[in-house]
Amino acid sequence: MSATLKNPVIKLKLLIDEEKNKVVFVEAGKDFVDLLFSFFTLPMGTIVRLLEMYKKSQKIAIGCFSNIYASVVSMGIEHFLTEACKQMLLYPGSLNHEKCRNLKLRVDDSEATKYFVCPKFVEREQCTESYSNFNTSRCSCGVLMNEVTQLDGRGGLASAGNGVEGGVFVRSDHTSFMITDDLKVEITSVRLTLNVLKDLGYVDCEKLDEKIHDVNLEEVPTLLECLSTSDNPLTDTFLKKKSSYSTKRIQKLPSPGLCEDREESTPDQTITLNVVKKEGNILFVECGDDFVDLLFTFLAIPLESAWGIAGDGIIIGCIGNLSKSFKDLSVDPGREAKCVLPHYYKCQKQLLDAVTTHKPPTFYLYVSSMASNHIREYRLSEDSSKPLVYFWDELMPMISIDPKSKGSTNTTDESTIPSGGFMKRGTKFMITDDLIITPLNSTSTIGLVKEKQIRLDDVEVQEIIIRKEEAIRLLQASLVTCSALSTGLLAIESASTSVPQSANLKKPKIET
Ligand SMILES: [Zn+2]
């Protein structure tokens, strides 16, 4: 019995075309649909990290996202505003994280959000009445806030949606779903079954065979990978085929937005393009911290929001089909393009205005202490009236500290002042067309010109203002192409950009 608890499985009924060795469709319960929908709640950075973790041998590229993530990995800590900034980009936090813990199978191995307070809190008067989600923040008394606390009362929030039966993401008034090989999810019905079969060209069920399959944890990363890399994710995952390649393309070319037709220009939102004249593509850009903050924010955006903001006009594997089903069958019909990130992603300048941050909750700290041996335990509670053993007569309200701000001795409500972004202010960066981001220096510039074998007089310098439209186009291009800057900013499909290493990735096609 314990084996099932340790190794949970989800039962599926596969309908297989034996001749073609292909899954026609799958009949599944809520657990499996929830698993599929949960992929959309994963931050892009988490998807990259998971895919790389499970597939060590072969690099899986979602457009340029692997490069953005790799840039965070290799960027020295001295270039970030605080240590927490690098941490929150490598392991992006998600407001759906608690919900995902209720899934029968989940792919994300991220730890639950942690809460830290100053270990000296009860002894010192000058301590800030704050908690932090990172153990690298400093209290106003100067001590690292590294005392991890338990958070009570999360049960209510974490429990499943509205349904009695408890679907995590899927509306739970139905128990059986049909999922086609290209990830269209619908509620099972006889009529639907017949229609799907007819649409696929089956006149009878001679060659079709039913098979019960137990989905285990090992198959989940494959399924996540196939979502973006395959046009037949179920066949490729459950019949272990690696035959199909995903369609990746831009249907609508984004229109370029060069400086001329813009009235206002704020100097720090302008980036310098180094364009190869002959080919017209961007060799690299020079930019300041705000632009890098924008690209790094992409990692914190969940797939559903990235798709909501930038998915219009692009095709990546079966993401579009599953996204539509998610919207139709979600517990929360308001799930839309609005992207709410945990509060610590708040940047002073948020170029992507569809991205907002969650207001950090106020928690109440109570301290239980055993006087005899001076063992103290801090706990945080959502509920100010919770009658438990505590040290003070009243519970201390604790606000969240901004882990992006350096610990200051000033307690005047630090958390309300928006800090900068993730990067140290005033730093200049160089970004290649495929979004490899490094601090700017002459060595890297010369190296790149050499590597690409470009004549110096063939490089032209242009300036461009980055505003909302450019930010959206960049996100769109980053999802699909490996020449995100040229495609997103100049609407050029570059021929000379680096070819993706993944054999599964087709060169993006552009339809006009
Ligand atoms: Zn303190």
Short mmCIF file of C-alpha atoms and ligand atoms in Angstrom, two decimals:
data_model
loop_
_atom_site.label_atom_id
_atom_site.label_comp_id
_atom_site.label_asym_id
_atom_site.label_seq_id
_atom_site.Cartn_x
_atom_site.Cartn_y
_atom_site.Cartn_z
CA MET A 1 0.00 0.00 0.00
CA SER A 2 2.79 2.38 0.88
CA ALA A 3 4.24 1.81 -2.56
CA THR A 4 1.25 3.53 -4.12
CA LEU A 5 1.51 6.42 -1.71
CA LYS A 6 5.17 6.89 -2.45
CA ASN A 7 4.80 6.37 -6.17
CA PRO A 8 1.46 7.81 -7.09
CA VAL A 9 0.04 7.03 -10.49
CA ILE A 10 -2.83 8.43 -12.51
CA LYS A 11 -4.91 5.92 -14.43
CA LEU A 12 -5.67 6.69 -18.05
CA LYS A 13 -7.55 4.89 -20.74
CA LEU A 14 -5.62 5.18 -23.99
CA LEU A 15 -7.30 4.60 -27.31
CA ILE A 16 -4.54 3.47 -29.62
CA ASP A 17 -4.38 3.08 -33.37
CA GLU A 18 -2.26 -0.06 -33.46
CA GLU A 19 -1.40 0.25 -37.11
CA LYS A 20 -0.06 3.77 -36.86
CA ASN A 21 1.21 3.27 -33.30
CA LYS A 22 -0.54 6.44 -32.28
CA VAL A 23 -2.69 7.59 -29.40
CA VAL A 24 -6.05 8.68 -30.78
CA PHE A 25 -7.28 10.08 -27.52
CA VAL A 26 -7.10 9.55 -23.82
CA GLU A 27 -9.92 9.27 -21.35
CA ALA A 28 -8.97 10.60 -17.96
CA GLY A 29 -10.27 11.95 -14.71
CA LYS A 30 -9.66 15.30 -13.07
CA ASP A 31 -6.22 14.36 -11.74
CA PHE A 32 -4.73 14.11 -15.19
CA VAL A 33 -6.40 17.25 -16.51
CA ASP A 34 -5.19 19.12 -13.41
CA LEU A 35 -1.69 17.91 -14.10
CA LEU A 36 -1.83 19.23 -17.66
CA PHE A 37 -3.32 22.55 -16.56
CA SER A 38 -0.74 22.92 -13.82
CA PHE A 39 1.95 23.26 -16.51
CA PHE A 40 0.47 26.65 -17.30
CA THR A 41 0.98 27.89 -13.76
CA LEU A 42 4.71 27.20 -13.86
CA PRO A 43 6.95 30.25 -14.22
CA MET A 44 8.93 30.16 -17.47
CA GLY A 45 12.19 29.96 -15.51
CA THR A 46 10.91 26.89 -13.67
CA ILE A 47 9.99 25.21 -16.96
CA VAL A 48 13.50 25.80 -18.29
CA ARG A 49 15.07 24.55 -15.07
CA LEU A 50 12.93 21.40 -14.95
CA LEU A 51 13.45 20.52 -18.60
CA GLU A 52 17.18 20.89 -18.24
CA MET A 53 17.24 18.93 -15.01
CA TYR A 54 15.41 15.96 -16.48
CA LYS A 55 17.12 16.01 -19.84
CA LYS A 56 20.74 16.50 -19.08
CA SER A 57 22.08 15.23 -22.36
CA GLN A 58 20.18 17.36 -24.78
CA LYS A 59 19.37 21.01 -24.56
CA ILE A 60 15.71 21.82 -24.90
CA ALA A 61 15.05 25.28 -26.12
CA ILE A 62 11.86 27.24 -25.74
CA GLY A 63 12.87 30.06 -28.03
CA CYS A 64 15.48 32.03 -26.13
CA PHE A 65 14.35 31.17 -22.63
CA SER A 66 17.17 28.72 -21.99
CA ASN A 67 19.64 31.49 -22.78
CA ILE A 68 17.95 34.01 -20.49
CA TYR A 69 18.01 31.45 -17.70
CA ALA A 70 21.62 30.48 -18.41
CA SER A 71 22.53 34.19 -18.26
CA VAL A 72 21.20 34.39 -14.70
CA VAL A 73 23.13 31.25 -13.80
CA SER A 74 26.44 32.58 -15.09
CA MET A 75 26.01 36.22 -14.05
CA GLY A 76 28.26 37.05 -11.07
CA ILE A 77 26.41 37.82 -7.85
CA GLU A 78 28.09 41.26 -7.75
CA HIS A 79 25.95 42.39 -10.69
CA PHE A 80 22.69 41.75 -8.86
CA LEU A 81 21.19 44.24 -6.47
CA THR A 82 21.06 41.65 -3.71
CA GLU A 83 21.69 37.94 -3.36
CA ALA A 84 17.94 37.35 -3.20
CA CYS A 85 17.57 38.75 -6.74
CA LYS A 86 19.56 35.93 -8.28
CA GLN A 87 17.75 33.39 -6.11
CA MET A 88 14.27 34.59 -7.10
CA LEU A 89 15.19 34.33 -10.79
CA LEU A 90 16.77 30.89 -10.55
CA TYR A 91 13.85 29.54 -8.51
CA PRO A 92 10.91 31.74 -9.47
CA GLY A 93 8.13 31.99 -6.94
CA SER A 94 4.53 31.44 -7.96
CA LEU A 95 1.24 32.35 -6.37
CA ASN A 96 -0.10 28.97 -7.55
CA HIS A 97 2.59 27.03 -5.80
CA GLU A 98 0.50 26.10 -2.78
CA LYS A 99 -2.34 24.94 -5.02
CA CYS A 100 0.01 22.72 -6.99
CA ARG A 101 0.86 20.84 -3.82
CA ASN A 102 -2.64 19.34 -4.01
CA LEU A 103 -1.97 17.70 -7.35
CA LYS A 104 -1.76 13.95 -7.43
CA LEU A 105 1.31 14.18 -9.63
CA ARG A 106 3.33 17.32 -10.00
CA VAL A 107 6.40 18.12 -11.99
CA ASP A 108 7.66 21.09 -9.99
CA ASP A 109 10.05 20.18 -7.21
CA SER A 110 10.37 23.77 -5.93
CA GLU A 111 10.25 24.19 -2.20
CA ALA A 112 7.29 25.88 -0.58
CA THR A 113 7.58 29.61 0.04
CA LYS A 114 9.56 30.22 3.20
CA TYR A 115 9.21 32.95 5.78
CA PHE A 116 12.13 34.30 7.74
CA VAL A 117 12.34 36.71 10.66
CA CYS A 118 15.19 38.22 12.62
CA PRO A 119 16.44 35.69 15.19
CA LYS A 120 16.97 38.53 17.68
CA PHE A 121 13.46 39.82 17.32
CA VAL A 122 12.36 39.47 20.95
CA GLU A 123 15.59 40.87 22.36
CA ARG A 124 16.07 44.04 20.39
CA GLU A 125 13.96 47.09 20.18
CA GLN A 126 15.34 48.30 16.89
CA CYS A 127 14.25 45.21 15.00
CA THR A 128 12.01 45.79 12.04
CA GLU A 129 8.54 44.32 12.29
CA SER A 130 8.97 42.47 9.05
CA TYR A 131 9.38 39.06 7.59
CA SER A 132 11.24 38.13 4.44
CA ASN A 133 10.79 35.34 1.92
CA PHE A 134 14.57 35.11 1.58
CA ASN A 135 17.13 34.33 4.25
CA THR A 136 19.55 36.88 2.83
CA SER A 137 17.61 39.98 3.93
CA ARG A 138 18.95 42.03 6.77
CA CYS A 139 16.96 43.26 9.73
CA SER A 140 17.25 46.90 10.72
CA CYS A 141 19.22 45.73 13.77
CA GLY A 142 21.89 44.54 11.36
CA VAL A 143 21.37 40.81 11.79
CA LEU A 144 20.51 38.47 8.91
CA MET A 145 16.83 37.54 8.95
CA ASN A 146 17.46 33.83 8.75
CA GLU A 147 15.19 32.39 11.40
CA VAL A 148 12.78 30.24 9.45
CA THR A 149 9.27 30.30 10.82
CA GLN A 150 6.25 28.11 10.41
CA LEU A 151 3.29 29.71 8.80
CA ASP A 152 -0.01 28.60 10.30
CA GLY A 153 -3.39 28.75 8.72
CA ARG A 154 -2.38 28.12 5.15
CA GLY A 155 -4.70 25.13 4.90
CA GLY A 156 -7.64 27.20 3.77
CA LEU A 157 -5.79 28.90 0.98
CA ALA A 158 -4.08 25.80 -0.21
CA SER A 159 -7.16 23.67 -0.40
CA ALA A 160 -8.64 23.03 -3.77
CA GLY A 161 -10.99 25.13 -5.83
CA ASN A 162 -14.67 25.59 -5.33
CA GLY A 163 -15.77 22.08 -6.14
CA VAL A 164 -16.85 19.60 -3.53
CA GLU A 165 -14.84 16.89 -5.21
CA GLY A 166 -11.87 19.16 -5.35
CA GLY A 167 -10.41 19.72 -8.78
CA VAL A 168 -7.29 21.84 -8.33
CA PHE A 169 -7.58 23.78 -11.57
CA VAL A 170 -10.32 22.02 -13.51
CA ARG A 171 -14.00 22.66 -12.77
CA SER A 172 -15.04 19.63 -10.88
CA ASP A 173 -18.63 19.13 -11.94
CA HIS A 174 -17.52 16.46 -14.39
CA THR A 175 -15.44 13.41 -13.76
CA SER A 176 -14.41 12.17 -17.15
CA PHE A 177 -12.51 14.04 -19.82
CA MET A 178 -11.36 13.28 -23.30
CA ILE A 179 -7.96 14.56 -24.37
CA THR A 180 -6.91 14.31 -28.00
CA ASP A 181 -3.32 13.77 -29.02
CA ASP A 182 -2.94 17.48 -29.73
CA LEU A 183 -4.17 18.29 -26.21
CA LYS A 184 -7.70 19.47 -26.74
CA VAL A 185 -9.51 18.68 -23.51
CA GLU A 186 -13.28 18.21 -23.44
CA ILE A 187 -15.88 16.62 -21.23
CA THR A 188 -16.47 13.04 -22.36
CA SER A 189 -19.66 12.27 -24.22
CA VAL A 190 -20.71 9.67 -26.73
CA ARG A 191 -21.34 12.29 -29.37
CA LEU A 192 -17.93 13.84 -28.87
CA THR A 193 -16.25 10.44 -29.08
CA LEU A 194 -17.94 9.65 -32.39
CA ASN A 195 -17.22 13.09 -33.78
CA VAL A 196 -13.56 12.98 -32.88
CA LEU A 197 -13.20 9.56 -34.50
CA LYS A 198 -15.03 10.66 -37.62
CA ASP A 199 -12.96 13.84 -37.86
CA LEU A 200 -9.80 11.79 -37.70
CA GLY A 201 -11.06 9.69 -40.63
CA TYR A 202 -12.01 6.48 -38.84
CA VAL A 203 -14.96 4.69 -40.41
CA ASP A 204 -14.97 1.88 -37.88
CA CYS A 205 -13.09 0.87 -34.75
CA GLU A 206 -11.35 -2.19 -36.23
CA LYS A 207 -7.80 -1.02 -35.70
CA LEU A 208 -8.43 0.74 -32.43
CA ASP A 209 -7.47 -0.79 -29.17
CA GLU A 210 -8.07 0.32 -25.61
CA LYS A 211 -5.32 0.14 -23.06
CA ILE A 212 -5.15 1.16 -19.41
CA HIS A 213 -2.04 3.10 -18.61
CA ASP A 214 -0.66 4.23 -15.26
CA VAL A 215 1.04 7.60 -15.61
CA ASN A 216 3.91 7.77 -13.16
CA LEU A 217 6.11 10.59 -11.99
CA GLU A 218 8.86 9.75 -14.47
CA GLU A 219 6.59 10.40 -17.43
CA VAL A 220 5.56 13.86 -16.23
CA PRO A 221 8.69 15.78 -17.34
CA THR A 222 8.40 14.11 -20.76
CA LEU A 223 4.84 15.31 -21.00
CA LEU A 224 5.89 18.85 -20.06
CA GLU A 225 8.63 18.77 -22.65
CA CYS A 226 6.32 17.43 -25.37
CA LEU A 227 3.84 20.23 -24.72
CA SER A 228 6.12 22.62 -26.56
CA THR A 229 8.25 20.28 -28.65
CA SER A 230 5.72 17.90 -30.17
CA ASP A 231 2.54 18.00 -32.18
CA ASN A 232 1.55 14.61 -30.70
CA PRO A 233 2.49 14.88 -27.02
CA LEU A 234 0.42 11.91 -25.82
CA THR A 235 1.76 9.51 -28.44
CA ASP A 236 5.31 10.67 -27.82
CA THR A 237 4.99 10.37 -24.06
CA PHE A 238 3.00 7.16 -23.65
CA LEU A 239 4.13 5.18 -26.68
CA LYS A 240 7.70 6.42 -26.25
CA LYS A 241 7.84 7.74 -29.76
CA LYS A 242 10.14 10.55 -30.64
CA SER A 243 8.92 10.92 -34.12
CA SER A 244 7.14 14.20 -34.35
CA TYR A 245 8.49 17.69 -34.30
CA SER A 246 6.57 20.59 -33.06
CA THR A 247 5.32 23.37 -35.18
CA LYS A 248 6.80 26.65 -34.11
CA ARG A 249 6.05 29.73 -36.03
CA ILE A 250 5.08 33.32 -36.04
CA GLN A 251 1.93 33.90 -38.03
CA LYS A 252 1.89 37.64 -37.76
CA LEU A 253 5.05 39.66 -38.05
CA PRO A 254 5.28 42.24 -35.31
CA SER A 255 5.74 45.71 -36.70
CA PRO A 256 8.96 47.46 -35.83
CA GLY A 257 9.03 50.53 -33.65
CA LEU A 258 12.13 52.59 -34.31
CA CYS A 259 12.87 55.92 -32.67
CA GLU A 260 11.55 58.28 -35.35
CA ASP A 261 7.83 57.87 -34.83
CA ARG A 262 8.02 58.26 -31.09
CA GLU A 263 7.35 61.58 -29.46
CA GLU A 264 8.69 61.16 -25.98
CA SER A 265 11.91 59.51 -25.13
CA THR A 266 13.18 58.70 -21.69
CA PRO A 267 16.94 58.25 -21.85
CA ASP A 268 17.11 55.19 -19.64
CA GLN A 269 14.60 53.24 -21.68
CA THR A 270 16.62 53.65 -24.80
CA ILE A 271 18.89 50.84 -25.86
CA THR A 272 21.61 50.86 -28.47
CA LEU A 273 21.36 48.36 -31.28
CA ASN A 274 24.41 47.18 -33.15
CA VAL A 275 23.00 46.11 -36.47
CA VAL A 276 24.84 44.13 -39.13
CA LYS A 277 24.15 46.29 -42.20
CA LYS A 278 24.40 43.56 -44.79
CA GLU A 279 21.93 41.22 -43.13
CA GLY A 280 19.96 43.80 -41.21
CA ASN A 281 19.92 41.74 -38.05
CA ILE A 282 21.02 42.74 -34.58
CA LEU A 283 24.48 41.58 -33.56
CA PHE A 284 24.03 42.74 -29.98
CA VAL A 285 22.53 45.54 -27.96
CA GLU A 286 24.04 47.67 -25.28
CA CYS A 287 21.64 48.52 -22.52
CA GLY A 288 21.20 49.50 -18.93
CA ASP A 289 19.74 47.68 -15.96
CA ASP A 290 16.06 48.36 -16.74
CA PHE A 291 16.13 46.40 -19.98
CA VAL A 292 17.84 43.44 -18.33
CA ASP A 293 15.26 43.61 -15.53
CA LEU A 294 12.59 43.31 -18.21
CA LEU A 295 14.14 40.21 -19.79
CA PHE A 296 14.78 38.59 -16.42
CA THR A 297 11.17 39.28 -15.40
CA PHE A 298 10.19 36.97 -18.30
CA LEU A 299 11.50 34.07 -16.18
CA ALA A 300 9.05 34.79 -13.37
CA ILE A 301 6.02 34.98 -15.66
CA PRO A 302 3.92 31.81 -15.62
CA LEU A 303 3.37 30.10 -18.96
CA GLU A 304 -0.34 30.98 -18.93
CA SER A 305 0.43 34.68 -18.65
CA ALA A 306 3.27 34.60 -21.15
CA TRP A 307 0.83 32.97 -23.55
CA GLY A 308 -1.94 35.40 -22.60
CA ILE A 309 0.25 38.44 -23.18
CA ALA A 310 2.16 37.28 -26.24
CA GLY A 311 0.57 34.10 -27.56
CA ASP A 312 -1.63 35.81 -30.10
CA GLY A 313 -0.17 35.11 -33.51
CA ILE A 314 2.30 32.41 -32.59
CA ILE A 315 2.16 28.64 -32.61
CA ILE A 316 4.26 26.49 -30.31
CA GLY A 317 3.51 22.77 -30.27
CA CYS A 318 0.17 22.17 -28.57
CA ILE A 319 0.31 25.05 -26.10
CA GLY A 320 -2.48 26.92 -27.89
CA ASN A 321 -4.91 23.99 -27.75
CA LEU A 322 -4.28 23.25 -24.10
CA SER A 323 -4.49 26.92 -23.21
CA LYS A 324 -7.91 27.21 -24.79
CA SER A 325 -9.12 24.14 -22.90
CA PHE A 326 -7.72 25.58 -19.68
CA LYS A 327 -9.74 28.75 -20.19
CA ASP A 328 -12.91 26.80 -20.98
CA LEU A 329 -12.67 24.33 -18.12
CA SER A 330 -10.96 26.30 -15.39
CA VAL A 331 -12.40 26.55 -11.88
CA ASP A 332 -11.60 30.21 -12.04
CA PRO A 333 -13.27 31.63 -15.15
CA GLY A 334 -11.41 34.90 -14.61
CA ARG A 335 -8.05 33.35 -15.47
CA GLU A 336 -6.92 35.68 -18.16
CA ALA A 337 -3.88 37.47 -19.40
CA LYS A 338 -3.48 39.31 -16.14
CA CYS A 339 -0.22 38.26 -14.66
CA VAL A 340 0.20 38.58 -10.91
CA LEU A 341 3.62 37.79 -9.55
CA PRO A 342 4.70 37.50 -5.92
CA HIS A 343 5.33 40.91 -4.37
CA TYR A 344 9.12 40.65 -4.45
CA TYR A 345 9.16 40.90 -8.25
CA LYS A 346 7.95 44.47 -8.09
CA CYS A 347 10.27 46.69 -10.10
CA GLN A 348 10.31 50.46 -10.06
CA LYS A 349 9.96 50.48 -13.81
CA GLN A 350 7.79 47.70 -15.10
CA LEU A 351 7.98 47.96 -18.87
CA LEU A 352 5.55 45.10 -19.33
CA ASP A 353 2.47 46.70 -17.86
CA ALA A 354 0.41 43.49 -18.02
CA VAL A 355 2.60 42.27 -15.19
CA THR A 356 1.56 43.29 -11.71
CA THR A 357 2.59 42.14 -8.30
CA HIS A 358 0.62 40.72 -5.47
CA LYS A 359 0.25 42.77 -2.30
CA PRO A 360 2.20 40.96 0.39
CA PRO A 361 -0.02 39.75 3.19
CA THR A 362 0.41 40.93 6.76
CA PHE A 363 1.08 38.05 9.09
CA TYR A 364 1.05 37.91 12.86
CA LEU A 365 4.09 36.75 14.69
CA TYR A 366 3.84 34.90 17.90
CA VAL A 367 6.61 33.42 19.91
CA SER A 368 6.32 30.40 22.06
CA SER A 369 9.12 29.99 24.49
CA MET A 370 10.00 27.41 27.02
CA ALA A 371 11.50 29.41 29.82
CA SER A 372 13.42 26.54 31.30
CA ASN A 373 15.86 26.01 28.47
CA HIS A 374 15.41 29.21 26.46
CA ILE A 375 14.19 27.43 23.37
CA ARG A 376 12.14 29.82 21.40
CA GLU A 377 9.94 29.17 18.48
CA TYR A 378 8.64 31.80 16.11
CA ARG A 379 5.48 31.20 14.20
CA LEU A 380 3.58 33.33 11.77
CA SER A 381 -0.17 33.24 11.50
CA GLU A 382 -2.63 34.64 9.04
CA ASP A 383 -5.12 35.03 11.80
CA SER A 384 -4.67 37.72 14.42
CA SER A 385 -7.04 36.10 16.85
CA LYS A 386 -5.61 32.64 16.94
CA PRO A 387 -5.51 31.61 20.58
CA LEU A 388 -2.29 29.69 20.91
CA VAL A 389 0.59 29.82 23.29
CA TYR A 390 2.53 32.96 22.64
CA PHE A 391 4.92 35.25 24.30
CA TRP A 392 3.22 38.57 23.89
CA ASP A 393 -0.25 39.57 24.91
CA GLU A 394 -0.99 40.57 21.40
CA LEU A 395 0.32 39.20 18.19
CA MET A 396 2.78 41.38 16.36
CA PRO A 397 1.70 42.32 12.83
CA MET A 398 4.54 41.68 10.43
CA ILE A 399 4.84 43.18 7.00
CA SER A 400 6.99 41.86 4.24
CA ILE A 401 10.43 43.27 3.59
CA ASP A 402 11.53 43.91 0.02
CA PRO A 403 14.38 41.47 -0.53
CA LYS A 404 15.63 43.62 -3.39
CA SER A 405 16.47 46.49 -1.05
CA LYS A 406 19.69 46.44 0.91
CA GLY A 407 19.04 46.16 4.63
CA SER A 408 18.82 49.69 5.95
CA THR A 409 18.76 50.99 9.47
CA ASN A 410 15.78 53.08 8.64
CA THR A 411 12.54 51.42 9.60
CA THR A 412 10.24 53.95 7.97
CA ASP A 413 8.21 51.43 6.09
CA GLU A 414 10.89 50.23 3.77
CA SER A 415 8.65 47.74 2.06
CA THR A 416 6.43 50.37 0.54
CA ILE A 417 9.27 52.05 -1.33
CA PRO A 418 9.67 50.22 -4.60
CA SER A 419 13.25 49.20 -5.06
CA GLY A 420 14.96 48.96 -8.39
CA GLY A 421 14.88 45.78 -10.36
CA PHE A 422 17.15 42.80 -10.05
CA MET A 423 20.36 44.29 -11.34
CA LYS A 424 22.79 46.67 -9.69
CA ARG A 425 21.91 50.19 -10.78
CA GLY A 426 24.12 51.83 -13.36
CA THR A 427 25.55 48.62 -14.80
CA LYS A 428 25.77 48.30 -18.59
CA PHE A 429 25.03 45.04 -20.30
CA MET A 430 25.52 43.41 -23.67
CA ILE A 431 22.81 41.15 -25.05
CA THR A 432 23.21 38.97 -28.12
CA ASP A 433 20.39 38.38 -30.58
CA ASP A 434 19.59 35.05 -28.92
CA LEU A 435 19.41 36.74 -25.50
CA ILE A 436 22.67 35.81 -23.86
CA ILE A 437 23.08 38.59 -21.33
CA THR A 438 26.49 39.56 -19.97
CA PRO A 439 27.96 42.66 -18.33
CA LEU A 440 29.33 44.91 -21.06
CA ASN A 441 33.08 44.97 -21.56
CA SER A 442 35.37 45.39 -24.51
CA THR A 443 36.63 41.79 -24.40
CA SER A 444 33.16 40.36 -24.84
CA THR A 445 32.38 42.81 -27.65
CA ILE A 446 35.56 41.98 -29.57
CA GLY A 447 34.99 38.28 -28.94
CA LEU A 448 31.55 38.42 -30.45
CA VAL A 449 32.63 40.39 -33.54
CA LYS A 450 35.41 37.85 -34.06
CA GLU A 451 33.18 34.86 -33.52
CA LYS A 452 30.58 36.07 -35.99
CA GLN A 453 33.33 37.12 -38.44
CA ILE A 454 31.87 40.51 -38.97
CA ARG A 455 33.71 43.50 -40.47
CA LEU A 456 33.66 46.48 -38.15
CA ASP A 457 32.50 48.85 -40.90
CA ASP A 458 29.55 46.56 -41.44
CA VAL A 459 28.14 47.34 -38.01
CA GLU A 460 25.71 50.20 -37.72
CA VAL A 461 24.58 51.74 -34.46
CA GLN A 462 20.89 52.57 -33.97
CA GLU A 463 18.86 53.60 -30.98
CA ILE A 464 15.47 52.31 -30.03
CA ILE A 465 13.07 53.19 -27.24
CA ILE A 466 11.67 50.26 -25.34
CA ARG A 467 8.05 50.70 -24.45
CA LYS A 468 5.07 48.50 -23.86
CA GLU A 469 4.74 47.32 -27.47
CA GLU A 470 8.41 46.47 -27.77
CA ALA A 471 8.28 44.59 -24.48
CA ILE A 472 5.36 42.46 -25.68
CA ARG A 473 7.00 41.80 -29.04
CA LEU A 474 10.18 40.76 -27.31
CA LEU A 475 8.31 38.32 -25.09
CA GLN A 476 6.58 36.91 -28.16
CA ALA A 477 9.81 36.55 -30.11
CA SER A 478 11.60 35.05 -27.09
CA LEU A 479 9.06 32.25 -27.00
CA VAL A 480 9.42 31.24 -30.62
CA THR A 481 12.69 32.24 -32.21
CA CYS A 482 16.36 32.09 -31.42
CA SER A 483 16.87 35.60 -32.77
CA ALA A 484 14.58 37.40 -30.37
CA LEU A 485 16.06 40.88 -30.67
CA SER A 486 16.00 41.04 -34.47
CA THR A 487 12.55 39.49 -34.63
CA GLY A 488 11.07 41.43 -31.74
CA LEU A 489 12.59 44.84 -32.34
CA LEU A 490 13.22 44.96 -36.08
CA ALA A 491 10.73 42.36 -37.28
CA ILE A 492 13.53 40.56 -39.06
CA GLU A 493 13.99 36.87 -39.22
CA SER A 494 17.68 36.51 -38.96
CA ALA A 495 19.57 33.91 -40.91
CA SER A 496 22.84 34.32 -39.12
CA THR A 497 21.78 33.75 -35.56
CA SER A 498 22.91 30.70 -33.74
CA VAL A 499 21.15 27.54 -34.70
CA PRO A 500 19.43 25.91 -31.75
CA GLN A 501 21.24 22.85 -30.48
CA SER A 502 18.11 20.86 -29.99
CA ALA A 503 17.36 18.50 -32.81
CA ASN A 504 13.71 18.83 -32.00
CA LEU A 505 13.57 22.50 -32.75
CA LYS A 506 12.70 23.50 -36.23
CA LYS A 507 13.79 26.83 -37.52
CA PRO A 508 10.88 29.15 -37.03
CA LYS A 509 8.92 29.93 -40.11
CA ILE A 510 7.35 33.28 -40.66
CA GLU A 511 4.06 33.45 -42.43
CA THR A 512 2.97 36.70 -43.89
ZN ZN B 1 16.67 42.33 14.24
#
